[in-house]
Coordinates of C-alpha atoms in Angstrom, one line a residue:
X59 CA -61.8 -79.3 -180.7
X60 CA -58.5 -80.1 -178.7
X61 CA -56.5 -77.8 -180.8
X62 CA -59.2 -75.1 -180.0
X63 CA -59.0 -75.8 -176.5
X64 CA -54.6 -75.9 -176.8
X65 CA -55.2 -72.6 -178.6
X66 CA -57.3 -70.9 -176.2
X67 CA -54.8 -71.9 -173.0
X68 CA -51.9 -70.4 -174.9
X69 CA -53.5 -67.4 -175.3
X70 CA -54.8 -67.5 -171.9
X71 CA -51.1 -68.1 -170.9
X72 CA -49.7 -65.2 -173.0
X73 CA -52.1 -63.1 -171.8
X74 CA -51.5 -63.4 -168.1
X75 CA -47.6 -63.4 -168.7
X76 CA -47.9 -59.9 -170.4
X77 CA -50.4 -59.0 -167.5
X78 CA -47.1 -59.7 -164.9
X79 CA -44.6 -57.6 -166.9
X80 CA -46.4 -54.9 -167.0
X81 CA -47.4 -55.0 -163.7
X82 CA -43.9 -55.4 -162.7
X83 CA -42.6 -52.6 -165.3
X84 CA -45.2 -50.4 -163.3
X85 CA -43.7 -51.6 -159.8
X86 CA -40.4 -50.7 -161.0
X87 CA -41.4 -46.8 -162.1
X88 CA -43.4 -46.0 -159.3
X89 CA -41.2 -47.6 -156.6
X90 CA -37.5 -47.0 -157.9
X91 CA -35.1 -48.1 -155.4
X92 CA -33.7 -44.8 -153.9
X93 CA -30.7 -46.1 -152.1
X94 CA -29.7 -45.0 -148.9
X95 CA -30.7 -47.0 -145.5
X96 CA -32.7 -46.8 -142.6
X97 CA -30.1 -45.3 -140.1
X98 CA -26.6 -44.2 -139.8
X99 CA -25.1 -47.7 -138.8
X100 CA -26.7 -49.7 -142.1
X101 CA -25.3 -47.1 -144.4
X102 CA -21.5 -47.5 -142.8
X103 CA -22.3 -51.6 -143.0
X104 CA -23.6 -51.2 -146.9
X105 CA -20.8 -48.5 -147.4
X106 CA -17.9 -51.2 -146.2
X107 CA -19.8 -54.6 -148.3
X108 CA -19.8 -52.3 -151.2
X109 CA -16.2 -51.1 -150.7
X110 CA -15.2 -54.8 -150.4
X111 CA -17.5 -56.1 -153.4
X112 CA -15.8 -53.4 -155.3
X113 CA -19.8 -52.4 -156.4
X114 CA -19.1 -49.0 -157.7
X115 CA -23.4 -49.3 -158.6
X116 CA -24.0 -50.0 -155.1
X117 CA -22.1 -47.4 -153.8
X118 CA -23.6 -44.6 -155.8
X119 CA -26.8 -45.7 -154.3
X120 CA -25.9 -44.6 -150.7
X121 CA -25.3 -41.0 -152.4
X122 CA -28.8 -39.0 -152.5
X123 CA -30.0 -39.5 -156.0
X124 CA -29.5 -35.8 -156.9
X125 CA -26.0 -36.1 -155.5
X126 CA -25.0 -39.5 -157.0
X127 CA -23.5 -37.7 -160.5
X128 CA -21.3 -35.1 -158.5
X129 CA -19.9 -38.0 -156.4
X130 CA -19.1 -40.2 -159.5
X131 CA -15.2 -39.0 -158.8
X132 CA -15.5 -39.6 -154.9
X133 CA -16.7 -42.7 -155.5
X134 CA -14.0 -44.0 -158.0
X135 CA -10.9 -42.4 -155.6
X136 CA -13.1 -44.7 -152.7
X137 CA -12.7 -47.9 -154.9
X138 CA -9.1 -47.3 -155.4
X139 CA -8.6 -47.0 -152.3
X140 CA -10.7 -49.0 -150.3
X141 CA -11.9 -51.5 -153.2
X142 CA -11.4 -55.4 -152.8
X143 CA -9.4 -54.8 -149.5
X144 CA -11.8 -56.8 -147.1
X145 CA -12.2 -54.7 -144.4
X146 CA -13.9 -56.1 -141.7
X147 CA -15.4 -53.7 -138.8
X148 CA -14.6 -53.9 -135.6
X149 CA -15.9 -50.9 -134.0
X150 CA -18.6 -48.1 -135.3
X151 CA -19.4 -45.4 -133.4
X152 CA -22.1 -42.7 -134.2
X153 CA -22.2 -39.1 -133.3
X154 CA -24.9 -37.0 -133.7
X155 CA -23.1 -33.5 -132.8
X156 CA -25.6 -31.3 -135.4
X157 CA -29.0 -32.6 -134.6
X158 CA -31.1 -35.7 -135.6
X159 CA -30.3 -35.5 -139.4
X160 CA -26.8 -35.6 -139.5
X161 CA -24.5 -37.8 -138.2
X162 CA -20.8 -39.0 -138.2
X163 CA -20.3 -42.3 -138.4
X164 CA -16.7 -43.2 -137.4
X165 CA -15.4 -46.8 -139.0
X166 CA -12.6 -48.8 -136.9
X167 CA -10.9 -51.9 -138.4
X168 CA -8.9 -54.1 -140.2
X169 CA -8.1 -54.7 -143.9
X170 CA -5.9 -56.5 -146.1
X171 CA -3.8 -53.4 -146.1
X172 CA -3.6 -52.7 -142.4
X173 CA -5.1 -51.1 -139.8
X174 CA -8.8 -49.6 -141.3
X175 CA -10.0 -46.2 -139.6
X176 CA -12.6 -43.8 -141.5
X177 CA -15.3 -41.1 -140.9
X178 CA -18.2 -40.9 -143.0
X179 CA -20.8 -37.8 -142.8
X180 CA -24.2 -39.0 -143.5
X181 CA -27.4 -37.1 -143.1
X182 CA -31.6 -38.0 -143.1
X183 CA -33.1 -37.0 -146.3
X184 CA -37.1 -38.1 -147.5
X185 CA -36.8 -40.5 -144.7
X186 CA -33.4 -42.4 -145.4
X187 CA -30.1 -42.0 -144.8
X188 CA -27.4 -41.1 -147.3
X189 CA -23.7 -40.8 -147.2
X190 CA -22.7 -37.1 -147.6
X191 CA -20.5 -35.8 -150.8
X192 CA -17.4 -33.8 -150.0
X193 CA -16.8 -30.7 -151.4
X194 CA -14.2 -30.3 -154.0

């Protein structure tokens, strides 16, 4: 009777485990992280922790998905450049010159290497912002 009863818990057990990975698989696929941020200021702060962490993964995710294999070039001249450096911020200034999509976000520091000064164009797509691929 006990064994039946050990038996029926593990299966129980199993059951409920394999309940949470699919639920979780399903999570995953129908939320996928798209990247980006939530204005122009938190891309700039994730673009510079990236830079520093040397997270080429994390920086592809502040490229619009579509965009993320044409920048796979920016982003590896960006890591050699800027990589490990620790830059740390002390000034950002936004400028929203071509309406409420697109901005410039201007980056003012310091770095390992010297004086830190950069530009980045972002711009507002599905609701997030995303850092904006130059053309080569």
């Amino acid at each position: 009777m006990a064994s039946k009863v050990r038996r029926s818990a593990l299966w129980l057990i199993l059951a409920v485990g394999a309940l949470v990975i699919v639920v979780a698989a399903l999570a995953v696929w129908l939320w996928p992280d798209k990247g980006g941020a939530s204005n122009p200021r938190a891309i700039a702060r994730s673009y510079v922790q990236t830079l520093n962490d040397r997270d080429s993964d994390g920086l592809k995710k502040l490229y619009y998905p579509s965009d993320r294999s044409q920048a796979k070039n920016e982003i590896n001249a960006l890591l050699s450049k800027y990589g490990g450096k620790k830059i740390r911020v002390t000034r950002m200034d936004v400028v929203q010159e071509f309406g409420p999509d697109m901005a410039q976000v201007k980056i003012i520091g310091t770095s390992n290497a010297g004086p830190y000064t950069e530009a980045l164009d972002t711009a507002k797509r599905d609701g997030a912002w995303y850092l904006i691929t130059n053309p080569t």
